[in-house]
Coordinates of C-alpha atoms and ligand atoms in Angstrom, one line a residue:
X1 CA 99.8 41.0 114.5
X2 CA 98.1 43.6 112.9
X3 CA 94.3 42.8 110.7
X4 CA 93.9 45.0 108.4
X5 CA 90.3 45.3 107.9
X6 CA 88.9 46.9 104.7
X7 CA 85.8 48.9 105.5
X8 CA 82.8 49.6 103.3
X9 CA 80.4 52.4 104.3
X10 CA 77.1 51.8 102.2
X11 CA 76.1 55.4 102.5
X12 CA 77.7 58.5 101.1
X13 CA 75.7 61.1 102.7
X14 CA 77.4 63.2 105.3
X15 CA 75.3 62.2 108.1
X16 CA 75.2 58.7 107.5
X17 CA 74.5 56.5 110.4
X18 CA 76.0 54.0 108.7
X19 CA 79.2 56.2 108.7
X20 CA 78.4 56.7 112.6
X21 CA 78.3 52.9 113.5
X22 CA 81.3 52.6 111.7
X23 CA 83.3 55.4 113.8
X24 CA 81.8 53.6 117.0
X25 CA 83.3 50.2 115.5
X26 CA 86.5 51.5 114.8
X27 CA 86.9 53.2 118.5
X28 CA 85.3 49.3 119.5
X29 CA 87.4 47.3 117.9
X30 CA 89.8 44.7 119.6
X31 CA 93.6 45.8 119.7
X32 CA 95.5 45.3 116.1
X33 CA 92.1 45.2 113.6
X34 CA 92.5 48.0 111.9
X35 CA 90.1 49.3 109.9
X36 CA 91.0 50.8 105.9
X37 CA 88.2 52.7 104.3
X38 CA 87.9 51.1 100.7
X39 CA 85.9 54.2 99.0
X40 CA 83.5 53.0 96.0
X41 CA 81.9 56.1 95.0
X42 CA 84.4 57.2 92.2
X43 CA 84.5 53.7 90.4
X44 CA 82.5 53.6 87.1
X45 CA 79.8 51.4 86.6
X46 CA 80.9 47.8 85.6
X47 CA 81.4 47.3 81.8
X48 CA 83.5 44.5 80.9
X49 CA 84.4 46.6 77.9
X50 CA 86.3 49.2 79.9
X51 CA 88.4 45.7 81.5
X52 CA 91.7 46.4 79.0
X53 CA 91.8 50.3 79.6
X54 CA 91.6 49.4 83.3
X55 CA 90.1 52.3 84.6
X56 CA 92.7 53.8 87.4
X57 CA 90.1 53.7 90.3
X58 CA 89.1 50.4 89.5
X59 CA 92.4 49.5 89.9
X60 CA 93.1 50.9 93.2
X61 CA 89.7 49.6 94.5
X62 CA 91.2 46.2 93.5
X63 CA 94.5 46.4 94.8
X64 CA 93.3 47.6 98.0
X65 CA 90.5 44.6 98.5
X66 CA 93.4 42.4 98.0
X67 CA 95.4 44.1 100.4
X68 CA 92.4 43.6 103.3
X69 CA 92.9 40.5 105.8
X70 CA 89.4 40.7 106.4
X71 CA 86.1 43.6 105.4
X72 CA 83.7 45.0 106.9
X73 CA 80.5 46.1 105.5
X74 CA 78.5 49.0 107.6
X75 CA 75.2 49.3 105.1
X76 CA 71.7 50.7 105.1
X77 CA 68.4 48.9 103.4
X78 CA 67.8 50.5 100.3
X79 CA 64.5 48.7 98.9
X80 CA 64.7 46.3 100.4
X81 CA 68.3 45.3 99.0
X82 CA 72.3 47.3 99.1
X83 CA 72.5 50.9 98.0
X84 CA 73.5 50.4 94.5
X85 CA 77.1 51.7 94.7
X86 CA 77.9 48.9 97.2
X87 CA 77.2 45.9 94.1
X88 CA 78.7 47.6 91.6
X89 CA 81.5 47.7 93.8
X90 CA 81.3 44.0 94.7
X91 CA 81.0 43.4 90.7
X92 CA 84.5 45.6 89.8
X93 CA 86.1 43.6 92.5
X94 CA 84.7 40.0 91.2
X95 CA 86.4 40.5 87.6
X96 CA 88.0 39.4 85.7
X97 CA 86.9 36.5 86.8
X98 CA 90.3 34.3 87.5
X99 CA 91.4 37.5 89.4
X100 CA 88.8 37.9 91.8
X101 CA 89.9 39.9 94.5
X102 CA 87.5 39.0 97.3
X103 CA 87.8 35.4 96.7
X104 CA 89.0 33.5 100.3
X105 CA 88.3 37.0 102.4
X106 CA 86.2 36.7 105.9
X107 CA 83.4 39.4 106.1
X108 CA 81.2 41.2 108.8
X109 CA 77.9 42.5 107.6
X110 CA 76.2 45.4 109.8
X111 CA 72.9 46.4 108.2
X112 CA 71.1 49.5 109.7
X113 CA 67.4 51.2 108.9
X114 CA 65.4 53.5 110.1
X115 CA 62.2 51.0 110.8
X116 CA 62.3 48.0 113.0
X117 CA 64.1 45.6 110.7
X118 CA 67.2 46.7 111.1
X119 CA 67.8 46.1 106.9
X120 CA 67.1 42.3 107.3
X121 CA 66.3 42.0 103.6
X122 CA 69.3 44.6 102.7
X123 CA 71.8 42.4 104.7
X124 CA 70.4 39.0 103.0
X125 CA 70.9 40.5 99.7
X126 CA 74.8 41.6 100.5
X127 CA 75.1 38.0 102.3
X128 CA 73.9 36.4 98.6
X129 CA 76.3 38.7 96.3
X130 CA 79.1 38.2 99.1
X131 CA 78.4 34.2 98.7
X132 CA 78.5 34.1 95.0
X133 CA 82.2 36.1 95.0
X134 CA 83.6 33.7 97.5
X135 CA 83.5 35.9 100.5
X136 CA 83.2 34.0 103.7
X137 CA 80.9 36.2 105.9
X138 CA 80.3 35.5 109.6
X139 CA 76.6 33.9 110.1
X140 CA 77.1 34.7 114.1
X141 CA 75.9 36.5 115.6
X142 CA 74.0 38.4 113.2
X143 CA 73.5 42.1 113.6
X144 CA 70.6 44.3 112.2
X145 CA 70.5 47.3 113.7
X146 CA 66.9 48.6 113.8
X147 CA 65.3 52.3 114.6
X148 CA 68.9 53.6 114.6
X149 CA 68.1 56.7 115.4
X150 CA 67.3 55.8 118.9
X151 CA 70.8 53.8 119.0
X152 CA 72.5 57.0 119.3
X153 CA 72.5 59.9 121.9
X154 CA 71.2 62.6 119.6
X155 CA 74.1 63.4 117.6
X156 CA 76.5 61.9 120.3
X157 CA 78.1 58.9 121.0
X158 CA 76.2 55.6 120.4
X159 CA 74.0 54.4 124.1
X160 CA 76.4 51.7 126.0
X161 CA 73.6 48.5 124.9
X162 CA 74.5 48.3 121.4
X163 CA 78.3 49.5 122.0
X164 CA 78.6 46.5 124.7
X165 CA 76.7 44.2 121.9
X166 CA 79.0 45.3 119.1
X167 CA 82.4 44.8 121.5
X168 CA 81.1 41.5 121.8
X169 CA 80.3 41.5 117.8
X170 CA 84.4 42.6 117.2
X171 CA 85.3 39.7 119.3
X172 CA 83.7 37.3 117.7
X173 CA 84.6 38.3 114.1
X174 CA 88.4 39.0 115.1
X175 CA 87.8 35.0 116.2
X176 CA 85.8 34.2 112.5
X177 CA 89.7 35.8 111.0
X178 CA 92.3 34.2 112.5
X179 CA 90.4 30.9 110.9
X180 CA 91.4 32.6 107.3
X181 CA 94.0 34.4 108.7
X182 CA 96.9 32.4 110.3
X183 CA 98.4 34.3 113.5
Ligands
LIG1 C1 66.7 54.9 98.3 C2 66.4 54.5 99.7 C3 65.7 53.3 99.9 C4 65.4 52.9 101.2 N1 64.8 51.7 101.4 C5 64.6 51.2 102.6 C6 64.1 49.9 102.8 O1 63.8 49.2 101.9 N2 63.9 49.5 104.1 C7 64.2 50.3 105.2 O2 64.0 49.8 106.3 N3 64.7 51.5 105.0 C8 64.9 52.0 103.8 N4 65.5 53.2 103.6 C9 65.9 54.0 104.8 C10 67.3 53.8 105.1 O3 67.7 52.5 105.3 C11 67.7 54.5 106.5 O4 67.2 55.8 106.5 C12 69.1 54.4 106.8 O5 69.3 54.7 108.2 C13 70.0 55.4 106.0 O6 71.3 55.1 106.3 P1 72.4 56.3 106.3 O7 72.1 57.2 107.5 O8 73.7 55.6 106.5 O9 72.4 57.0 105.0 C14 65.8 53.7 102.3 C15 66.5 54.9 102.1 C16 66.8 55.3 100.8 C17 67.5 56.6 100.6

Protein backbone atom coordinates (compact mmCIF):
# COMPACT_ATOMS: atom_id res chain seq x y z
CA UNK A 1 0.00 0.00 0.00
CA UNK A 2 1.10 3.15 -1.04
CA UNK A 3 1.33 6.55 1.84
CA UNK A 4 1.10 9.36 0.24
CA UNK A 5 2.84 11.81 2.30
CA UNK A 6 2.34 15.55 1.78
CA UNK A 7 5.50 17.47 2.30
CA UNK A 8 6.05 20.98 3.56
CA UNK A 9 9.44 22.65 3.01
CA UNK A 10 9.55 25.78 5.40
CA UNK A 11 12.11 27.50 3.22
CA UNK A 12 11.88 28.93 -0.19
CA UNK A 13 15.34 29.81 -0.76
CA UNK A 14 17.19 27.84 -3.32
CA UNK A 15 19.70 26.51 -1.09
CA UNK A 16 17.65 25.64 1.65
CA UNK A 17 18.84 22.97 4.01
CA UNK A 18 15.56 22.48 4.82
CA UNK A 19 15.00 21.58 1.06
CA UNK A 20 18.25 19.37 1.42
CA UNK A 21 16.99 17.25 4.44
CA UNK A 22 13.96 16.78 2.66
CA UNK A 23 15.76 15.29 -0.57
CA UNK A 24 17.75 13.00 1.91
CA UNK A 25 14.28 11.99 3.50
CA UNK A 26 12.75 11.24 0.38
CA UNK A 27 15.83 8.97 -0.93
CA UNK A 28 15.45 7.53 3.18
CA UNK A 29 12.15 6.77 3.25
CA UNK A 30 10.67 3.21 3.82
CA UNK A 31 9.31 1.51 0.54
CA UNK A 32 5.57 2.95 -0.51
CA UNK A 33 5.72 6.57 1.56
CA UNK A 34 5.74 8.73 -0.88
CA UNK A 35 6.37 11.97 -0.52
CA UNK A 36 3.98 15.01 -2.51
CA UNK A 37 5.32 18.51 -2.25
CA UNK A 38 2.36 20.70 -1.04
CA UNK A 39 3.81 24.26 -2.26
CA UNK A 40 2.48 27.38 0.01
CA UNK A 41 4.26 30.19 -1.38
CA UNK A 42 1.57 31.30 -4.01
CA UNK A 43 -1.40 31.21 -1.52
CA UNK A 44 -2.62 34.69 -0.37
CA UNK A 45 -2.61 35.73 2.99
CA UNK A 46 -5.74 34.41 4.92
CA UNK A 47 -8.75 36.76 4.80
CA UNK A 48 -11.90 35.14 5.60
CA UNK A 49 -13.42 37.71 3.18
CA UNK A 50 -11.78 36.25 0.11
CA UNK A 51 -13.59 32.44 1.57
CA UNK A 52 -16.72 32.86 -1.22
CA UNK A 53 -14.39 33.86 -4.29
CA UNK A 54 -12.25 30.90 -3.22
CA UNK A 55 -9.13 31.87 -4.40
CA UNK A 56 -7.82 28.96 -6.98
CA UNK A 57 -4.50 28.25 -5.13
CA UNK A 58 -6.23 28.06 -1.99
CA UNK A 59 -8.22 25.56 -3.37
CA UNK A 60 -5.69 23.36 -4.67
CA UNK A 61 -3.57 23.67 -1.45
CA UNK A 62 -6.74 22.30 0.15
CA UNK A 63 -7.57 19.60 -2.04
CA UNK A 64 -4.23 18.37 -1.96
CA UNK A 65 -3.88 18.34 2.07
CA UNK A 66 -6.90 16.30 1.98
CA UNK A 67 -5.49 14.12 -0.51
CA UNK A 68 -2.19 13.36 2.00
CA UNK A 69 -2.42 10.02 4.20
CA UNK A 70 0.07 11.62 6.29
CA UNK A 71 2.64 15.22 6.17
CA UNK A 72 5.65 16.03 6.71
CA UNK A 73 6.99 19.29 7.85
CA UNK A 74 10.98 19.91 7.04
CA UNK A 75 11.24 23.70 8.67
CA UNK A 76 13.77 26.17 9.84
CA UNK A 77 13.57 28.52 13.27
CA UNK A 78 12.67 31.76 12.22
CA UNK A 79 12.56 33.92 15.64
CA UNK A 80 12.21 31.76 17.46
CA UNK A 81 8.81 30.38 15.77
CA UNK A 82 7.78 28.95 11.73
CA UNK A 83 8.77 31.09 8.76
CA UNK A 84 5.59 32.84 8.25
CA UNK A 85 4.43 31.26 5.01
CA UNK A 86 4.26 27.97 6.79
CA UNK A 87 1.04 29.40 9.32
CA UNK A 88 -0.61 31.07 6.95
CA UNK A 89 -0.53 27.97 5.20
CA UNK A 90 -1.78 25.96 8.24
CA UNK A 91 -4.60 28.86 8.65
CA UNK A 92 -6.00 28.46 4.66
CA UNK A 93 -6.07 24.80 5.35
CA UNK A 94 -7.92 25.06 8.83
CA UNK A 95 -11.01 27.01 7.20
CA UNK A 96 -13.72 27.17 6.87
CA UNK A 97 -13.91 25.74 9.91
CA UNK A 98 -16.36 22.54 9.42
CA UNK A 99 -14.05 21.75 6.45
CA UNK A 100 -10.81 21.58 7.93
CA UNK A 101 -8.56 19.78 5.84
CA UNK A 102 -5.88 18.67 8.21
CA UNK A 103 -8.32 17.55 10.81
CA UNK A 104 -7.42 13.46 11.72
CA UNK A 105 -3.98 13.68 9.62
CA UNK A 106 -0.58 12.07 11.42
CA UNK A 107 2.43 14.60 11.09
CA UNK A 108 6.41 14.48 11.30
CA UNK A 109 8.01 17.75 12.35
CA UNK A 110 11.84 18.13 11.37
CA UNK A 111 13.13 21.51 12.63
CA UNK A 112 16.57 22.62 11.47
CA UNK A 113 18.99 25.86 12.49
CA UNK A 114 22.03 26.96 12.02
CA UNK A 115 22.95 27.24 16.09
CA UNK A 116 22.83 24.41 18.45
CA UNK A 117 19.11 24.18 18.99
CA UNK A 118 18.26 22.67 16.19
CA UNK A 119 14.83 25.16 15.96
CA UNK A 120 13.57 23.78 19.39
CA UNK A 121 11.38 26.79 19.90
CA UNK A 122 10.45 26.79 15.93
CA UNK A 123 9.31 23.15 16.09
CA UNK A 124 7.21 23.76 19.55
CA UNK A 125 5.49 26.57 17.91
CA UNK A 126 4.47 24.25 14.57
CA UNK A 127 3.67 21.32 17.25
CA UNK A 128 1.07 24.08 19.02
CA UNK A 129 -0.68 25.44 15.62
CA UNK A 130 -0.57 21.65 14.33
CA UNK A 131 -2.43 20.74 17.80
CA UNK A 132 -5.02 23.36 17.68
CA UNK A 133 -6.05 22.12 13.76
CA UNK A 134 -6.36 18.61 14.87
CA UNK A 135 -3.17 17.32 13.44
CA UNK A 136 -1.77 14.32 15.26
CA UNK A 137 2.10 14.82 15.19
CA UNK A 138 4.50 12.17 16.35
CA UNK A 139 6.04 13.19 19.91
CA UNK A 140 8.84 10.26 19.32
CA UNK A 141 11.47 10.53 18.75
CA UNK A 142 11.81 14.15 18.34
CA UNK A 143 14.22 15.50 15.80
CA UNK A 144 15.98 18.98 15.96
CA UNK A 145 18.55 19.13 13.81
CA UNK A 146 21.24 21.51 15.15
CA UNK A 147 24.45 23.26 13.34
CA UNK A 148 23.21 21.83 10.04
CA UNK A 149 25.77 22.86 8.18
CA UNK A 150 28.02 20.36 9.64
CA UNK A 151 25.22 17.56 8.92
CA UNK A 152 26.13 17.68 5.36
CA UNK A 153 29.28 16.92 3.34
CA UNK A 154 29.88 20.47 1.94
CA UNK A 155 27.33 20.68 -0.63
CA UNK A 156 27.09 16.69 -0.82
CA UNK A 157 25.24 14.15 0.47
CA UNK A 158 24.17 14.37 4.19
CA UNK A 159 27.17 12.36 6.75
CA UNK A 160 25.80 8.56 7.37
CA UNK A 161 24.99 9.60 11.62
CA UNK A 162 22.04 11.62 10.97
CA UNK A 163 20.98 9.57 7.66
CA UNK A 164 21.06 6.25 9.94
CA UNK A 165 19.13 8.48 12.69
CA UNK A 166 16.55 9.71 10.22
CA UNK A 167 16.04 5.90 8.56
CA UNK A 168 15.31 5.06 11.96
CA UNK A 169 12.99 8.47 12.21
CA UNK A 170 10.97 7.12 8.69
CA UNK A 171 10.40 3.92 10.53
CA UNK A 172 8.98 5.02 13.30
CA UNK A 173 6.62 7.54 11.68
CA UNK A 174 5.56 5.03 8.77
CA UNK A 175 4.54 2.97 12.34
CA UNK A 176 2.83 6.47 13.95
CA UNK A 177 0.47 6.12 10.23
CA UNK A 178 -0.64 2.93 9.85
CA UNK A 179 -2.40 3.82 13.51
CA UNK A 180 -4.57 6.60 11.32
CA UNK A 181 -4.15 4.87 8.36
CA UNK A 182 -5.63 1.33 8.17
CA UNK A 183 -3.26 -1.08 5.95
C1 LIG B 1 14.11 35.56 9.33
C2 LIG B 1 15.03 34.55 9.97
C3 LIG B 1 14.92 34.30 11.31
C4 LIG B 1 15.73 33.32 11.93
N1 LIG B 1 15.56 33.06 13.25
C5 LIG B 1 16.26 32.08 13.84
C6 LIG B 1 16.01 31.70 15.19
O1 LIG B 1 15.15 32.24 15.86
N2 LIG B 1 16.75 30.69 15.72
C7 LIG B 1 17.71 30.03 14.99
O2 LIG B 1 18.34 29.11 15.52
N3 LIG B 1 17.95 30.35 13.70
C8 LIG B 1 17.25 31.34 13.10
N4 LIG B 1 17.46 31.65 11.78
C9 LIG B 1 18.46 30.87 11.03
C10 LIG B 1 17.80 29.74 10.25
O3 LIG B 1 16.99 28.92 11.05
C11 LIG B 1 18.87 28.83 9.62
O4 LIG B 1 19.77 29.61 8.88
C12 LIG B 1 18.26 27.75 8.77
O5 LIG B 1 19.26 26.76 8.56
C13 LIG B 1 17.76 28.27 7.42
O6 LIG B 1 17.05 27.25 6.78
P1 LIG B 1 17.06 27.05 5.20
O7 LIG B 1 18.49 26.71 4.79
O8 LIG B 1 16.15 25.90 4.92
O9 LIG B 1 16.61 28.33 4.57
C14 LIG B 1 16.68 32.62 11.16
C15 LIG B 1 16.80 32.89 9.78
C16 LIG B 1 15.97 33.82 9.20
C17 LIG B 1 16.08 34.08 7.70
Amino acid sequence: MTLRIGLIIGSLRQASYSRRIAQALGELAPPGMVFNELAFADLALYNGDLEPQLPQPWQRFRAEVVASDALLFVVPEYNRSIPGGVKNAIDVGSKPTAQNCWSGKPALVVSQSAGPLGGLAGSYALKQALAAVNVATMPHPEVYLGRIATLFDGDGPMVSDTQEFLRGVLTSFETWITRFVPR
